[in-house]
PDB file of C-alpha atoms in Angstrom:
ATOM      1  CA  ASP A  29       0.015   0.226  -0.102  1.00 68.00           C
ATOM      2  CA  PRO A  30       1.626   3.103  -1.063  1.00 75.00           C
ATOM      3  CA  LYS A  31       2.105   5.625   2.040  1.00 93.00           C
ATOM      4  CA  ILE A  32       2.286   8.766   0.279  1.00 97.00           C
ATOM      5  CA  ILE A  33      -1.469   8.994  -0.853  1.00 97.00           C
ATOM      6  CA  GLN A  34      -1.175  11.915  -4.056  1.00 98.00           C
ATOM      7  CA  LYS A  35      -5.060  12.772  -5.601  1.00 97.00           C
ATOM      8  CA  PRO A  36      -5.858  12.588  -8.240  1.00 97.00           C
ATOM      9  CA  LYS A  37      -3.813  10.653 -10.262  1.00 97.00           C
ATOM     10  CA  TYR A  38      -4.511  12.080 -13.731  1.00 97.00           C
ATOM     11  CA  LEU A  39      -5.997  16.056 -14.236  1.00 96.00           C
ATOM     12  CA  VAL A  40      -7.042  17.841 -17.329  1.00 97.00           C
ATOM     13  CA  ALA A  41      -7.618  21.426 -16.837  1.00 98.00           C
ATOM     14  CA  VAL A  42      -8.152  24.009 -19.319  1.00 98.00           C
ATOM     15  CA  THR A  43      -5.989  27.289 -19.541  1.00 98.00           C
ATOM     16  CA  GLY A  44      -6.546  29.945 -16.594  1.00 98.00           C
ATOM     17  CA  SER A  45      -8.510  27.633 -14.440  1.00 98.00           C
ATOM     18  CA  GLU A  46      -7.334  26.535 -11.016  1.00 97.00           C
ATOM     19  CA  LYS A  47      -6.666  23.149  -9.182  1.00 97.00           C
ATOM     20  CA  ILE A  48      -5.687  21.843  -5.961  1.00 98.00           C
ATOM     21  CA  LEU A  49      -3.292  18.531  -5.695  1.00 98.00           C
ATOM     22  CA  ILE A  50      -3.658  17.126  -2.871  1.00 98.00           C
ATOM     23  CA  CYS A  51      -0.945  14.925  -0.758  1.00 98.00           C
ATOM     24  CA  GLU A  52      -1.178  13.143   2.312  1.00 97.00           C
ATOM     25  CA  GLN A  53       1.868  10.992   3.623  1.00 97.00           C
ATOM     26  CA  TYR A  54       1.362   8.416   6.558  1.00 96.00           C
ATOM     27  CA  LEU A  55       4.845   7.667   7.197  1.00 95.00           C
ATOM     28  CA  GLY A  56       5.039   9.748  10.229  1.00 94.00           C
ATOM     29  CA  HIS A  57       7.437  12.227   9.088  1.00 94.00           C
ATOM     30  CA  ASN A  58       7.785  15.651   9.419  1.00 94.00           C
ATOM     31  CA  ALA A  59       8.966  16.822   6.676  1.00 94.00           C
ATOM     32  CA  MET A  60       6.794  17.510   3.059  1.00 95.00           C
ATOM     33  CA  TYR A  61       7.888  18.648  -0.384  1.00 95.00           C
ATOM     34  CA  TRP A  62       6.361  19.118  -3.716  1.00 97.00           C
ATOM     35  CA  TYR A  63       9.263  18.146  -7.087  1.00 96.00           C
ATOM     36  CA  ARG A  64       7.897  18.832 -10.517  1.00 96.00           C
ATOM     37  CA  GLN A  65       9.068  16.698 -13.293  1.00 96.00           C
ATOM     38  CA  SER A  66       8.376  17.163 -17.079  1.00 92.00           C
ATOM     39  CA  ALA A  67      10.290  16.932 -20.390  1.00 82.00           C
ATOM     40  CA  LYS A  68      12.172  20.307 -20.033  1.00 76.00           C
ATOM     41  CA  LYS A  69      13.386  19.493 -16.394  1.00 80.00           C
ATOM     42  CA  PRO A  70      13.549  15.987 -15.149  1.00 83.00           C
ATOM     43  CA  LEU A  71      12.985  16.710 -11.266  1.00 90.00           C
ATOM     44  CA  GLU A  72      12.483  19.823 -10.252  1.00 91.00           C
ATOM     45  CA  PHE A  73      12.344  20.792  -6.688  1.00 92.00           C
ATOM     46  CA  MET A  74       9.266  23.291  -5.746  1.00 94.00           C
ATOM     47  CA  PHE A  75       8.783  23.682  -1.581  1.00 93.00           C
ATOM     48  CA  SER A  76       9.944  21.979   1.452  1.00 92.00           C
ATOM     49  CA  TYR A  77       8.209  22.282   4.563  1.00 93.00           C
ATOM     50  CA  SER A  78       8.981  21.351   7.941  1.00 90.00           C
ATOM     51  CA  TYR A  79       6.487  21.129  10.795  1.00 91.00           C
ATOM     52  CA  GLN A  80       4.040  22.671   8.604  1.00 90.00           C
ATOM     53  CA  LYS A  81       6.379  25.638   8.127  1.00 92.00           C
ATOM     54  CA  LEU A  82       7.562  26.702   4.667  1.00 92.00           C
ATOM     55  CA  MET A  83      11.627  25.924   4.996  1.00 90.00           C
ATOM     56  CA  ASP A  84      12.030  27.152   1.399  1.00 89.00           C
ATOM     57  CA  ASN A  85      10.388  27.948  -2.236  1.00 90.00           C
ATOM     58  CA  GLN A  86      11.957  27.453  -5.281  1.00 88.00           C
ATOM     59  CA  THR A  87       9.234  28.352  -7.198  1.00 86.00           C
ATOM     60  CA  ALA A  88       9.345  31.659  -8.728  1.00 78.00           C
ATOM     61  CA  SER A  89       5.650  31.909  -9.740  1.00 91.00           C
ATOM     62  CA  SER A  90       3.313  33.250  -6.838  1.00 93.00           C
ATOM     63  CA  ARG A  91       0.258  30.624  -8.926  1.00 96.00           C
ATOM     64  CA  PHE A  92       1.723  27.990  -6.952  1.00 96.00           C
ATOM     65  CA  GLN A  93       0.406  28.159  -3.607  1.00 95.00           C
ATOM     66  CA  PRO A  94       1.551  24.778  -0.867  1.00 95.00           C
ATOM     67  CA  GLN A  95      -1.356  24.476   1.998  1.00 94.00           C
ATOM     68  CA  SER A  96      -0.647  22.444   4.894  1.00 93.00           C
ATOM     69  CA  SER A  97      -3.783  21.859   6.888  1.00 90.00           C
ATOM     70  CA  LYS A  98      -2.064  18.932   8.814  1.00 90.00           C
ATOM     71  CA  LYS A  99       1.282  17.830   9.503  1.00 89.00           C
ATOM     72  CA  ASN A 100       0.859  15.031   7.314  1.00 94.00           C
ATOM     73  CA  HIS A 101      -0.618  16.830   4.270  1.00 96.00           C
ATOM     74  CA  LEU A 102       1.080  19.293   1.936  1.00 96.00           C
ATOM     75  CA  ASP A 103      -1.726  20.139  -0.874  1.00 97.00           C
ATOM     76  CA  LEU A 104      -0.981  22.206  -4.060  1.00 97.00           C
ATOM     77  CA  GLN A 105      -2.586  24.967  -5.130  1.00 97.00           C
ATOM     78  CA  ILE A 106      -2.545  25.983  -8.890  1.00 97.00           C
ATOM     79  CA  THR A 107      -4.045  29.228 -10.083  1.00 97.00           C
ATOM     80  CA  ALA A 108      -4.254  30.776 -13.899  1.00 98.00           C
ATOM     81  CA  LEU A 109      -2.758  27.614 -14.942  1.00 98.00           C
ATOM     82  CA  LYS A 110      -1.256  27.317 -18.487  1.00 97.00           C
ATOM     83  CA  PRO A 111       0.089  24.858 -20.816  1.00 97.00           C
ATOM     84  CA  ASP A 112       3.394  25.128 -19.064  1.00 95.00           C
ATOM     85  CA  ASP A 113       2.633  24.031 -16.487  1.00 96.00           C
ATOM     86  CA  SER A 114       1.750  20.743 -17.563  1.00 97.00           C
ATOM     87  CA  ALA A 115       3.935  18.241 -15.516  1.00 97.00           C
ATOM     88  CA  THR A 116       3.865  15.138 -13.037  1.00 97.00           C
ATOM     89  CA  TYR A 117       3.750  16.306  -9.661  1.00 98.00           C
ATOM     90  CA  PHE A 118       5.658  14.135  -7.200  1.00 98.00           C
ATOM     91  CA  CYS A 119       4.628  14.932  -3.313  1.00 97.00           C
ATOM     92  CA  ALA A 120       7.526  13.451  -0.974  1.00 96.00           C
ATOM     93  CA  SER A 121       8.549  13.409   2.421  1.00 96.00           C
ATOM     94  CA  SER A 122      11.223  12.755   4.906  1.00 94.00           C
ATOM     95  CA  LEU A 123      11.731  11.913   8.567  1.00 92.00           C
ATOM     96  CA  ASP A 124      13.051  15.504   8.922  1.00 85.00           C
ATOM     97  CA  SER A 125      14.547  18.264   7.068  1.00 79.00           C
ATOM     98  CA  SER A 126      18.195  17.565   7.868  1.00 79.00           C
ATOM     99  CA  GLY A 127      19.153  14.687   5.127  1.00 73.00           C
ATOM    100  CA  ASN A 128      17.031  11.796   5.658  1.00 81.00           C
ATOM    101  CA  THR A 129      15.519   9.579   2.808  1.00 90.00           C
ATOM    102  CA  LEU A 130      13.048  11.260   0.734  1.00 93.00           C
ATOM    103  CA  TYR A 131       9.982   9.557   0.130  1.00 95.00           C
ATOM    104  CA  PHE A 132       8.097  10.243  -3.428  1.00 97.00           C
ATOM    105  CA  GLY A 133       4.530   9.627  -3.760  1.00 97.00           C
ATOM    106  CA  GLU A 134       2.884   7.967  -7.202  1.00 96.00           C
ATOM    107  CA  GLY A 135       2.348  11.732  -8.558  1.00 97.00           C
ATOM    108  CA  SER A 136      -0.112  13.691  -9.912  1.00 98.00           C
ATOM    109  CA  ARG A 137       0.178  14.298 -14.003  1.00 97.00           C
ATOM    110  CA  LEU A 138      -1.448  17.576 -15.119  1.00 98.00           C
ATOM    111  CA  ILE A 139      -2.445  18.531 -18.335  1.00 97.00           C
ATOM    112  CA  VAL A 140      -3.240  22.076 -19.411  1.00 97.00           C
ATOM    113  CA  VAL A 141      -4.610  22.503 -22.632  1.00 97.00           C
TER     114      VAL A 141
ATOM    115  CA  GLY B  22      22.893  28.454  -6.858  1.00 67.00           C
ATOM    116  CA  GLU B  23      24.457  25.222  -5.797  1.00 74.00           C
ATOM    117  CA  GLN B  24      24.754  22.446  -8.301  1.00 89.00           C
ATOM    118  CA  VAL B  25      25.329  18.846  -8.447  1.00 94.00           C
ATOM    119  CA  GLU B  26      26.614  17.808 -12.253  1.00 97.00           C
ATOM    120  CA  GLN B  27      25.426  14.241 -13.142  1.00 97.00           C
ATOM    121  CA  LEU B  28      27.315  12.647 -16.137  1.00 98.00           C
ATOM    122  CA  PRO B  29      26.789  11.099 -18.579  1.00 98.00           C
ATOM    123  CA  SER B  30      22.933  11.928 -19.423  1.00 96.00           C
ATOM    124  CA  ILE B  31      22.545   8.981 -21.604  1.00 97.00           C
ATOM    125  CA  LEU B  32      24.394   5.634 -21.316  1.00 98.00           C
ATOM    126  CA  ARG B  33      23.689   2.239 -23.100  1.00 98.00           C
ATOM    127  CA  VAL B  34      25.235  -0.898 -21.782  1.00 97.00           C
ATOM    128  CA  GLN B  35      24.969  -4.277 -22.897  1.00 97.00           C
ATOM    129  CA  GLU B  36      23.369  -6.769 -20.574  1.00 97.00           C
ATOM    130  CA  GLY B  37      26.268  -8.153 -18.224  1.00 97.00           C
ATOM    131  CA  SER B  38      28.626  -5.310 -18.303  1.00 97.00           C
ATOM    132  CA  SER B  39      28.807  -2.816 -16.138  1.00 97.00           C
ATOM    133  CA  ALA B  40      27.364   0.952 -15.840  1.00 98.00           C
ATOM    134  CA  SER B  41      28.557   3.721 -14.076  1.00 98.00           C
ATOM    135  CA  ILE B  42      26.981   7.094 -13.190  1.00 98.00           C
ATOM    136  CA  ASN B  43      29.113   9.943 -11.994  1.00 98.00           C
ATOM    137  CA  CYS B  44      27.847  12.775  -9.660  1.00 98.00           C
ATOM    138  CA  SER B  45      29.939  16.208  -8.771  1.00 97.00           C
ATOM    139  CA  TYR B  46      28.811  18.769  -6.135  1.00 95.00           C
ATOM    140  CA  GLU B  47      29.787  22.106  -5.032  1.00 92.00           C
ATOM    141  CA  ASP B  48      29.450  22.167  -1.134  1.00 89.00           C
ATOM    142  CA  SER B  49      32.569  20.662   0.620  1.00 90.00           C
ATOM    143  CA  ALA B  50      30.029  20.485   4.037  1.00 89.00           C
ATOM    144  CA  SER B  51      27.413  18.273   2.360  1.00 92.00           C
ATOM    145  CA  ASN B  52      27.265  14.899   4.171  1.00 91.00           C
ATOM    146  CA  TYR B  53      24.134  12.413   2.545  1.00 94.00           C
ATOM    147  CA  PHE B  54      24.726  11.348  -1.103  1.00 96.00           C
ATOM    148  CA  PRO B  55      21.639   8.973  -2.227  1.00 96.00           C
ATOM    149  CA  TRP B  56      20.894   7.920  -5.747  1.00 98.00           C
ATOM    150  CA  TYR B  57      16.981   7.714  -6.780  1.00 98.00           C
ATOM    151  CA  LYS B  58      15.883   5.230  -9.422  1.00 98.00           C
ATOM    152  CA  GLN B  59      12.787   6.169 -11.715  1.00 97.00           C
ATOM    153  CA  GLU B  60      11.468   3.310 -14.142  1.00 95.00           C
ATOM    154  CA  PRO B  61       9.162   4.973 -16.885  1.00 92.00           C
ATOM    155  CA  GLY B  62       5.394   6.408 -15.201  1.00 91.00           C
ATOM    156  CA  GLU B  63       6.780   5.401 -11.606  1.00 94.00           C
ATOM    157  CA  ASN B  64       7.939   8.048  -8.963  1.00 96.00           C
ATOM    158  CA  PRO B  65      11.496   7.744  -8.496  1.00 97.00           C
ATOM    159  CA  LYS B  66      12.647   5.246  -5.840  1.00 96.00           C
ATOM    160  CA  LEU B  67      16.053   5.334  -3.091  1.00 96.00           C
ATOM    161  CA  ILE B  68      17.902   2.487  -4.772  1.00 97.00           C
ATOM    162  CA  ILE B  69      21.378   2.821  -2.538  1.00 97.00           C
ATOM    163  CA  ASP B  70      22.939   6.135  -0.624  1.00 96.00           C
ATOM    164  CA  ILE B  71      25.925   7.161   1.593  1.00 96.00           C
ATOM    165  CA  ARG B  72      27.011   9.186   4.310  1.00 94.00           C
ATOM    166  CA  SER B  73      30.148  11.712   4.316  1.00 93.00           C
ATOM    167  CA  ASN B  74      31.748   9.135   7.163  1.00 94.00           C
ATOM    168  CA  MET B  75      31.836   6.307   4.341  1.00 96.00           C
ATOM    169  CA  GLU B  76      34.304   6.030   0.997  1.00 97.00           C
ATOM    170  CA  ARG B  77      32.530   2.857  -0.490  1.00 98.00           C
ATOM    171  CA  LYS B  78      29.046   1.167   0.129  1.00 98.00           C
ATOM    172  CA  GLN B  79      28.056  -1.996  -1.847  1.00 98.00           C
ATOM    173  CA  ILE B  80      24.204  -3.040  -2.044  1.00 97.00           C
ATOM    174  CA  GLN B  81      24.158  -6.497  -4.438  1.00 95.00           C
ATOM    175  CA  GLU B  82      25.258  -5.486  -7.463  1.00 95.00           C
ATOM    176  CA  LEU B  83      25.059  -1.534  -6.494  1.00 97.00           C
ATOM    177  CA  ILE B  84      28.369  -0.087  -5.610  1.00 98.00           C
ATOM    178  CA  VAL B  85      28.622   3.834  -4.631  1.00 98.00           C
ATOM    179  CA  LEU B  86      32.142   5.318  -4.269  1.00 98.00           C
ATOM    180  CA  LEU B  87      32.722   8.882  -2.486  1.00 98.00           C
ATOM    181  CA  ASP B  88      35.650  10.562  -2.793  1.00 98.00           C
ATOM    182  CA  LYS B  89      35.046  14.080  -0.333  1.00 96.00           C
ATOM    183  CA  LYS B  90      38.488  15.276  -1.465  1.00 96.00           C
ATOM    184  CA  ALA B  91      37.130  15.335  -5.368  1.00 97.00           C
ATOM    185  CA  LYS B  92      33.741  16.145  -4.598  1.00 97.00           C
ATOM    186  CA  ARG B  93      32.465  13.279  -6.311  1.00 98.00           C
ATOM    187  CA  PHE B  94      30.139  10.571  -6.038  1.00 98.00           C
ATOM    188  CA  SER B  95      29.545   7.646  -8.536  1.00 98.00           C
ATOM    189  CA  LEU B  96      27.361   4.759  -8.857  1.00 98.00           C
ATOM    190  CA  HIS B  97      28.099   1.841 -10.167  1.00 98.00           C
ATOM    191  CA  ILE B  98      25.867  -1.290 -11.635  1.00 98.00           C
ATOM    192  CA  THR B  99      27.951  -4.522 -12.095  1.00 95.00           C
ATOM    193  CA  ASP B 100      26.443  -7.506 -14.265  1.00 94.00           C
ATOM    194  CA  THR B 101      23.841  -5.190 -15.777  1.00 97.00           C
ATOM    195  CA  GLN B 102      20.393  -6.597 -16.461  1.00 96.00           C
ATOM    196  CA  PRO B 103      17.395  -5.234 -18.940  1.00 95.00           C
ATOM    197  CA  GLY B 104      15.490  -4.331 -15.339  1.00 96.00           C
ATOM    198  CA  ASP B 105      18.303  -1.855 -14.662  1.00 97.00           C
ATOM    199  CA  SER B 106      17.198   0.652 -17.754  1.00 97.00           C
ATOM    200  CA  ALA B 107      15.482   3.559 -15.924  1.00 97.00           C
ATOM    201  CA  MET B 108      16.545   7.311 -15.072  1.00 97.00           C
ATOM    202  CA  TYR B 109      19.179   7.559 -12.268  1.00 98.00           C
ATOM    203  CA  PHE B 110      19.615  10.597 -10.005  1.00 97.00           C
ATOM    204  CA  CYS B 111      21.560  11.468  -8.266  1.00 97.00           C
ATOM    205  CA  ALA B 112      21.780  14.137  -4.931  1.00 96.00           C
ATOM    206  CA  ALA B 113      23.721  15.654  -2.406  1.00 94.00           C
ATOM    207  CA  TYR B 114      22.645  17.434   0.696  1.00 91.00           C
ATOM    208  CA  ASN B 115      23.467  20.576   1.262  1.00 81.00           C
ATOM    209  CA  VAL B 116      24.458  22.169   4.527  1.00 75.00           C
ATOM    210  CA  GLY B 117      24.233  25.231   5.518  1.00 70.00           C
ATOM    211  CA  ASP B 118      21.570  28.494   6.357  1.00 63.00           C
ATOM    212  CA  ASN B 119      18.953  26.701   3.927  1.00 68.00           C
ATOM    213  CA  SER B 120      20.019  23.216   3.892  1.00 76.00           C
ATOM    214  CA  LYS B 121      18.367  21.351   0.973  1.00 82.00           C
ATOM    215  CA  LEU B 122      19.111  18.078  -1.082  1.00 89.00           C
ATOM    216  CA  ILE B 123      20.924  19.294  -4.710  1.00 91.00           C
ATOM    217  CA  TRP B 124      19.386  17.040  -7.350  1.00 94.00           C
ATOM    218  CA  GLY B 125      21.240  15.990 -10.806  1.00 95.00           C
ATOM    219  CA  LEU B 126      19.335  16.160 -14.007  1.00 94.00           C
ATOM    220  CA  GLY B 127      19.559  12.516 -14.056  1.00 96.00           C
ATOM    221  CA  THR B 128      20.970   9.827 -16.231  1.00 97.00           C
ATOM    222  CA  SER B 129      19.220   7.486 -19.078  1.00 96.00           C
ATOM    223  CA  LEU B 130      20.306   3.864 -18.575  1.00 98.00           C
ATOM    224  CA  VAL B 131      19.471   1.849 -21.494  1.00 97.00           C
ATOM    225  CA  VAL B 132      20.289  -1.594 -20.865  1.00 97.00           C
ATOM    226  CA  ASN B 133      20.841  -3.752 -24.013  1.00 95.00           C
ATOM    227  CA  PRO B 134      20.103  -7.655 -24.161  1.00 91.00           C
TER     228      PRO B 134
END
């Protein structure tokens, strides 16, 4: 059973719309992350959270907003979607943010038309 | 910013031969170096890692070498099999004010039968 659950697995969205990608982890981890993967950039770090606090944001656009309602949740809200946002978005977690193994969810494949 | 260089980007080998992927990093204080394997349509999965207090680690056919002086680390897959065909990513944990994993751009390994 996957311990990091991402929803939805596949998503087609219209340009200009807004979507939320869900991530829940059941590993008891304190740090969570979002990564993006596309043909242009193999594995691109977006955000890191530790104990529900934003630690690092490498996403230039404010259209991407992480939301952490619980320690084991880190959702990603994307507004004003563009075709260039098409990618697979991976949620990941680690025990804490100090150099421990990262575990990835199965990804949410987003296509913006 | 800090970078991890990963080479080659594409590696083709014959089944049964060895495959080597090399990475170099910039931060001499980096202390954790994981390797991830990603098969098509799947999430990245940790296959082996090494910490800075070691120079060599082996798990079955996987060998990781770490040269802290040269700031290089490498993955060696002995006796490659078609099932080893995948993308491989190296990463280095960057210790500092904003500690985080820095990722290489990946190596596409193709093992020809």
